PDB file of C-alpha atoms in Angstrom:
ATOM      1  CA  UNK F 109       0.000   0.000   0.000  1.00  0.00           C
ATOM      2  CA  UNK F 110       1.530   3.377  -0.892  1.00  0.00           C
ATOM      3  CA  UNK F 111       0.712   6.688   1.240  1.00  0.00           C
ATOM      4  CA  UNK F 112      -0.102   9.943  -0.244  1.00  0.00           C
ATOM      5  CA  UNK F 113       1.501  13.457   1.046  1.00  0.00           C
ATOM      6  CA  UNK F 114       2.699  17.021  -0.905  1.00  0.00           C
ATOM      7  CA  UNK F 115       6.010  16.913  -2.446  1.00  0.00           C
ATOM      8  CA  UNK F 116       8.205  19.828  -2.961  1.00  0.00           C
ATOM      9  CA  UNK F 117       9.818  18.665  -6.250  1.00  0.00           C
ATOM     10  CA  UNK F 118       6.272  16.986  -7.782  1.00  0.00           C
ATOM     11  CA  UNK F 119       5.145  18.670 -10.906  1.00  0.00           C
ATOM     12  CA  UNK F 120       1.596  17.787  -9.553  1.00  0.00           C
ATOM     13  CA  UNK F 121       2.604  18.650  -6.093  1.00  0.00           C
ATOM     14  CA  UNK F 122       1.918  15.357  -4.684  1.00  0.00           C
ATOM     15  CA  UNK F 123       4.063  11.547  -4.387  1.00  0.00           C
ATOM     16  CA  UNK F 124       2.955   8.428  -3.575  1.00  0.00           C
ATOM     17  CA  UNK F 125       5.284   6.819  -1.541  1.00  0.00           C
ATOM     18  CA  UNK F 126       5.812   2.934  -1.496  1.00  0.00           C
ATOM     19  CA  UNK F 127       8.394   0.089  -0.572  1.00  0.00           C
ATOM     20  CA  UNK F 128       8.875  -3.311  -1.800  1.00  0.00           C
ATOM     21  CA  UNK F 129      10.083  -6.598  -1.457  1.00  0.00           C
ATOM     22  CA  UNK F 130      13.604  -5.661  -2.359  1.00  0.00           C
ATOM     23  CA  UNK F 131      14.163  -2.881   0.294  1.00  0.00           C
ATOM     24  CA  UNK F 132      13.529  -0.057  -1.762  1.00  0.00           C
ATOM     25  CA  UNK F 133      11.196   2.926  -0.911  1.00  0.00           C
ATOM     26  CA  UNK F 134      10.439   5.086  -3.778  1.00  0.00           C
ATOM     27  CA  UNK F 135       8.691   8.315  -4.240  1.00  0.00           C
ATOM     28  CA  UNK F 136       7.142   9.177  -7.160  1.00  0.00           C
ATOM     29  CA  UNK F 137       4.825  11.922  -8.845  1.00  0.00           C
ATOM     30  CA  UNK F 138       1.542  11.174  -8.254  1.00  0.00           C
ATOM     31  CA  UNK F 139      -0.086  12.889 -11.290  1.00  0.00           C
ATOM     32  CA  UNK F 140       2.603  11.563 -13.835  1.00  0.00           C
ATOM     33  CA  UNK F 141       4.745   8.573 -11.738  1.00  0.00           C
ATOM     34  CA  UNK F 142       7.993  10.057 -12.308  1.00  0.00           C
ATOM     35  CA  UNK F 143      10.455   8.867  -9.917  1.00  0.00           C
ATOM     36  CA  UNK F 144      11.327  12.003  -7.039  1.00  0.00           C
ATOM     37  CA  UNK F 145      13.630   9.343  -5.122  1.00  0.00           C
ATOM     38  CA  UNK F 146      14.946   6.009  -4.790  1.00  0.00           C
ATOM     39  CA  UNK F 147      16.437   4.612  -1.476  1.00  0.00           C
ATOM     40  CA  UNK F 148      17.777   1.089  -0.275  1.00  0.00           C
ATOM     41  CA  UNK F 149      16.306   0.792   2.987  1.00  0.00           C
ATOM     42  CA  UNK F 150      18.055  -2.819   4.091  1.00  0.00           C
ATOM     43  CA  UNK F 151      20.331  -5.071   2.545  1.00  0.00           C
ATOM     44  CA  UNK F 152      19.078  -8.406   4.239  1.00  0.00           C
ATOM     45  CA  UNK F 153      19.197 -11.334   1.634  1.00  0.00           C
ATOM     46  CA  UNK F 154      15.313 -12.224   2.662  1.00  0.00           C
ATOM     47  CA  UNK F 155      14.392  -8.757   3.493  1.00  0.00           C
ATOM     48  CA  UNK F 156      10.909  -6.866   2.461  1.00  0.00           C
ATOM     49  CA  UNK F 157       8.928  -3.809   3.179  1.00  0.00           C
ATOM     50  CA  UNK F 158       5.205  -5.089   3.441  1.00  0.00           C
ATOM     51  CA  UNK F 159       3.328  -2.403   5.353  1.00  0.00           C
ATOM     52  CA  UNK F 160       3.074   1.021   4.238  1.00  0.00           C
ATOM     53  CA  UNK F 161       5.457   3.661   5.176  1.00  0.00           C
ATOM     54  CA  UNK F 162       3.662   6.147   7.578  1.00  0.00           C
ATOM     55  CA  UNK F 163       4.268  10.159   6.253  1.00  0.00           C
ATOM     56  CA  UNK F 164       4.069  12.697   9.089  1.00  0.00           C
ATOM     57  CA  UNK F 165       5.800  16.601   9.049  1.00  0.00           C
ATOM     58  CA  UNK F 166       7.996  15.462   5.965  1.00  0.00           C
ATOM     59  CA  UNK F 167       9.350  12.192   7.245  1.00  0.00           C
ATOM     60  CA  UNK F 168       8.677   8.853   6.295  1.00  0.00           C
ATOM     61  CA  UNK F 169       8.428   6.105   9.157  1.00  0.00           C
ATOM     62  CA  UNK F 170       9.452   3.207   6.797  1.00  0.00           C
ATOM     63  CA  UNK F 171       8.592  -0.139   8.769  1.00  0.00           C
ATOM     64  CA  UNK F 172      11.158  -3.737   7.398  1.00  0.00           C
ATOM     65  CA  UNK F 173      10.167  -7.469   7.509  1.00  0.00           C
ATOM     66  CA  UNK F 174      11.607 -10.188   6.136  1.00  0.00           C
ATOM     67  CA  UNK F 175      10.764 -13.691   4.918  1.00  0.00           C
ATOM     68  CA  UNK F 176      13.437 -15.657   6.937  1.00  0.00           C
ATOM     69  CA  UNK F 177      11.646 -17.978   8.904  1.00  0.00           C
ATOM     70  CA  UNK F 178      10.194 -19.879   5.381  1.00  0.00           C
ATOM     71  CA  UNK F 179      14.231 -20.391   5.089  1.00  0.00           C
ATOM     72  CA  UNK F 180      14.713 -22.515   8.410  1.00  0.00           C
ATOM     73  CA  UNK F 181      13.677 -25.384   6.949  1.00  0.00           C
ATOM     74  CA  UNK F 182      16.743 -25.247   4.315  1.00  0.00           C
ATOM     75  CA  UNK F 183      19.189 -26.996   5.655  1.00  0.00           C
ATOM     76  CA  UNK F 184      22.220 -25.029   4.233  1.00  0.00           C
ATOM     77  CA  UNK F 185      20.868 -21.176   5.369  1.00  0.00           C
ATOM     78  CA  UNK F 186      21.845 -19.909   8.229  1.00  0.00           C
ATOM     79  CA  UNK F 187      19.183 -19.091   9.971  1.00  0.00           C
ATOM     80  CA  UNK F 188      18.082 -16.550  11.424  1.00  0.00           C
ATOM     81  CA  UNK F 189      19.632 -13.428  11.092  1.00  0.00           C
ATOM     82  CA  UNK F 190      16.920 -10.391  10.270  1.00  0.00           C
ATOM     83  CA  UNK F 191      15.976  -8.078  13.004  1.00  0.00           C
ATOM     84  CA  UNK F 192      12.568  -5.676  12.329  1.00  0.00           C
ATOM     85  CA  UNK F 193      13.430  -2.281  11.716  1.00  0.00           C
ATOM     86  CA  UNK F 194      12.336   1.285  11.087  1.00  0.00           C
ATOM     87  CA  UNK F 195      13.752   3.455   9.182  1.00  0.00           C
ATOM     88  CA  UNK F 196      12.825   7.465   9.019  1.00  0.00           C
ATOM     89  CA  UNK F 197      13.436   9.031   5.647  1.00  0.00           C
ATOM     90  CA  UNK F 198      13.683  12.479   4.794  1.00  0.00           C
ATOM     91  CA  UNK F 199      10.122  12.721   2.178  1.00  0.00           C
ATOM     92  CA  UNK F 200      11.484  15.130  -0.013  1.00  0.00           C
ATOM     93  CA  UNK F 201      15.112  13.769  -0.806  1.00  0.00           C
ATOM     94  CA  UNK F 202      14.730  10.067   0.801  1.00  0.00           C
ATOM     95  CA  UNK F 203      18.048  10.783   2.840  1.00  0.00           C
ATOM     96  CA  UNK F 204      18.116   8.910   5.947  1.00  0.00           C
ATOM     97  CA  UNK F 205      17.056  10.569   8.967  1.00  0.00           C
ATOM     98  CA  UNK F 206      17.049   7.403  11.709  1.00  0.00           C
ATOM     99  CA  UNK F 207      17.295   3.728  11.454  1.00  0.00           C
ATOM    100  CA  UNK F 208      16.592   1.761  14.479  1.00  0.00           C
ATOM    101  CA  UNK F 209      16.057  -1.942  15.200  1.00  0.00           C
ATOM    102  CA  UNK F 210      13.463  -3.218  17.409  1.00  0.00           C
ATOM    103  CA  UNK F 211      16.325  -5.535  19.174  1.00  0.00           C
ATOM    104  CA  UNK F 212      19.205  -4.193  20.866  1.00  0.00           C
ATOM    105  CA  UNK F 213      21.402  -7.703  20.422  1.00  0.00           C
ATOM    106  CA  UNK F 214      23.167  -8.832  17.378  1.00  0.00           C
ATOM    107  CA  UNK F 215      22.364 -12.251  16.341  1.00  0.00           C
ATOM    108  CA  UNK F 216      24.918 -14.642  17.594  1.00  0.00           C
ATOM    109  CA  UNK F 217      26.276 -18.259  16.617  1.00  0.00           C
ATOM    110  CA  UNK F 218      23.500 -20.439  18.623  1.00  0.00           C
ATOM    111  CA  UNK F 219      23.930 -24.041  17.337  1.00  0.00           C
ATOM    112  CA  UNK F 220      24.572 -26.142  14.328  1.00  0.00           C
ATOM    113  CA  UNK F 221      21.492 -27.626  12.487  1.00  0.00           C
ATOM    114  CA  UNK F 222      21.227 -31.659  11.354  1.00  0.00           C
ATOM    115  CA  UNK F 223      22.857 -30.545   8.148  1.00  0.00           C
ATOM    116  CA  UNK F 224      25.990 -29.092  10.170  1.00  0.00           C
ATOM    117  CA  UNK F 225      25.062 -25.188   9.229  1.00  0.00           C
ATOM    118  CA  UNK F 226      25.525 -22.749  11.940  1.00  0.00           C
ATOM    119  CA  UNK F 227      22.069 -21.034  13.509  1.00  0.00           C
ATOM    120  CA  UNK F 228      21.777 -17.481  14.495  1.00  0.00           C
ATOM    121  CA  UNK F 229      19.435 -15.967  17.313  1.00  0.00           C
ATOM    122  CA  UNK F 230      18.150 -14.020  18.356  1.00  0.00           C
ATOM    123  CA  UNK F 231      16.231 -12.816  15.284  1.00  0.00           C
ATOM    124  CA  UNK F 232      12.745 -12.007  14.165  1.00  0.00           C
ATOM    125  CA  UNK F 233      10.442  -9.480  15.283  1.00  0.00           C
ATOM    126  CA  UNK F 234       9.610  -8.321  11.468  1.00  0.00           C
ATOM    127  CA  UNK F 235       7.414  -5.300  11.355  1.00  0.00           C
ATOM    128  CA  UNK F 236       4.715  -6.711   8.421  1.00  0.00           C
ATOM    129  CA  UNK F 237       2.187  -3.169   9.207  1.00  0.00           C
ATOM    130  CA  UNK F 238       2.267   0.411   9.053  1.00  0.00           C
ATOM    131  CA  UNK F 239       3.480   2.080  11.743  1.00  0.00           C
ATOM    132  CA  UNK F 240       1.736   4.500  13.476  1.00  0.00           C
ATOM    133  CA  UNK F 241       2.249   7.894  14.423  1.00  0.00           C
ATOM    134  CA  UNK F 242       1.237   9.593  17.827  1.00  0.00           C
ATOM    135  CA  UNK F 243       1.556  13.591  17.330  1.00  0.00           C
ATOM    136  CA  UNK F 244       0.695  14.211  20.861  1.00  0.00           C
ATOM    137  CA  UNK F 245       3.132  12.607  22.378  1.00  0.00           C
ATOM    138  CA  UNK F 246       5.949  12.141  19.621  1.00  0.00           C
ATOM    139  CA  UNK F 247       5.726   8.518  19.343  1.00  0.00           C
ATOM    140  CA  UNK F 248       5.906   5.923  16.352  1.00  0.00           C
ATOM    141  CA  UNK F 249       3.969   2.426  17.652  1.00  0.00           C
ATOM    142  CA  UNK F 250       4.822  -0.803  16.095  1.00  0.00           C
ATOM    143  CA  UNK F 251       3.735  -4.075  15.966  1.00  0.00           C
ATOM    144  CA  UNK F 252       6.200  -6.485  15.689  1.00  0.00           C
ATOM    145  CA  UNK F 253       5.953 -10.610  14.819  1.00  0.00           C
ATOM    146  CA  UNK F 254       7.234 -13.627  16.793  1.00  0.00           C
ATOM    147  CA  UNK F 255      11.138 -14.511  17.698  1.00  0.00           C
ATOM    148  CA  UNK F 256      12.346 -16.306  14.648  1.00  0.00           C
ATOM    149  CA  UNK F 257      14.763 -18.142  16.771  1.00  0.00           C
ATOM    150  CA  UNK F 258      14.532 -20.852  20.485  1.00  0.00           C
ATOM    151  CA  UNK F 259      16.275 -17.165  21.592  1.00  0.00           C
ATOM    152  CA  UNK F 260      13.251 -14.723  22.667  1.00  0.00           C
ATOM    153  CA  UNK F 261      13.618 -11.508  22.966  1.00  0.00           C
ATOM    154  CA  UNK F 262      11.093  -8.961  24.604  1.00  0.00           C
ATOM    155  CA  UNK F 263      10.214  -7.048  21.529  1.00  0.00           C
ATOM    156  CA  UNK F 264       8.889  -9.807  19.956  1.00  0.00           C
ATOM    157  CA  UNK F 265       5.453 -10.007  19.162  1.00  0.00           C
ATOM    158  CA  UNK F 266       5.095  -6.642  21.294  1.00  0.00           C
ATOM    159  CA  UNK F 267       4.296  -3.468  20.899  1.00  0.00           C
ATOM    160  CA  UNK F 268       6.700  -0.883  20.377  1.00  0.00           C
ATOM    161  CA  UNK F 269       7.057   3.087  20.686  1.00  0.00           C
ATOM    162  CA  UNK F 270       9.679   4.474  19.482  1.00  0.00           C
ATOM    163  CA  UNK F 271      10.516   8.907  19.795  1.00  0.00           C
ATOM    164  CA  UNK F 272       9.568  10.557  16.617  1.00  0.00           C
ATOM    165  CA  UNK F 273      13.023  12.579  16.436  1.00  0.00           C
ATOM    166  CA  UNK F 274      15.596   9.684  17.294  1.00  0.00           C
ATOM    167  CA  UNK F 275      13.704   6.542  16.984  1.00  0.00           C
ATOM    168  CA  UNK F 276      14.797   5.929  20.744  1.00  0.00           C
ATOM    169  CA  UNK F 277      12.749   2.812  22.049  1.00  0.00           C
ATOM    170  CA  UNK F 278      10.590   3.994  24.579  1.00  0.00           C
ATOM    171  CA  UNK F 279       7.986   2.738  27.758  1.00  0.00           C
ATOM    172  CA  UNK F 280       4.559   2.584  26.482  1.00  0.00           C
ATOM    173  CA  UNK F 281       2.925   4.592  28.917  1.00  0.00           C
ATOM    174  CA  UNK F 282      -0.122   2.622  30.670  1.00  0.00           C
ATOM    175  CA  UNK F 283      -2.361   6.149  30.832  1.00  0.00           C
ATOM    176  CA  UNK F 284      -1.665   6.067  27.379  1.00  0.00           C
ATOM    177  CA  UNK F 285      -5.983   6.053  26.486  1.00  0.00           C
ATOM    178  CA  UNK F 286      -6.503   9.551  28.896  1.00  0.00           C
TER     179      UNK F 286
END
């Protein structure tokens, strides 16, 4: 799904704004389609951008995924490696603002799998939605999926803010609804 906002450099004054399953987050004209911007987001072999980027005061909240746990069951990948990630981009040059991981642990060696390839863990937590914004008090919320890995981690299958500016993780405040 793409989002809509005003673009500085659009002939129509508008882009559409959309990611795929390569990583890449373009921005392009919405009356003609010319590309504004291109930007690699992630570099992860399995990696993919499947919810829509979130546009708020000229940045993009760009949420990553990845298709790593169908790739477990191959014996010679080393799984699991991804971690979900945001990234903020710039809207009108697709610069990058903030990138920020949902985990705050590399992956490490874990074990060896029956076919003798090294596993990875802790891993997983893929973002698959758009993220969403919360002006009043300068937060990004995410969703996040399960551990990919026997390693959990807390911001698995969670919920997580994150400061607008930074991309700091941050407590979700239990008044949050007052």
């Amino acid at each position: 799904t793409m989002s809509l906002g005003r673009h500085p450099r659009a002939a129509s004054g508008w882009a559409l704004y959309l990611g795929d399953d390569r990583m890449v987050v373009r921005a392009l004209d919405a009356g003609s389609g010319k590309a504004l911007w291109t930007t690699r987001v992630g570099d992860h072999v399995v990696g993919r951008i499947t919810g829509s980027p979130a546009l708020y005061r000229g940045v993009l909240y760009v949420p990553l995924s990845a298709s790593e746990e169908s790739q477990g069951n191959v014996g010679a990948y080393g799984c699991c490696t991804f971690i979900g990630t945001v990234v903020a981009l710039d809207a009108a040059s697709g610069k990058q603002v903030w990138k920020r991981a949902i985990l705050d642990e590399t992956p490490h060696p874990t074990r060896k799998n029956s076919a003798g390839t090294q596993m990875y863990g802790p891993a997983g937590g893929a973002i698959w939605s758009a993220p969403t914004v919360d002006a009043k008090r300068g937060q990004l919320y995410v969703a996040t999926g399960d551990s990919y890995t026997e390693v959990d981690h807390p911001t698995s299958d969670a919920l997580v803010a994150m400061d607008l500016a930074t991309g700091a993780k941050r407590e979700v405040d239990p008044a949050w609804d007052r």
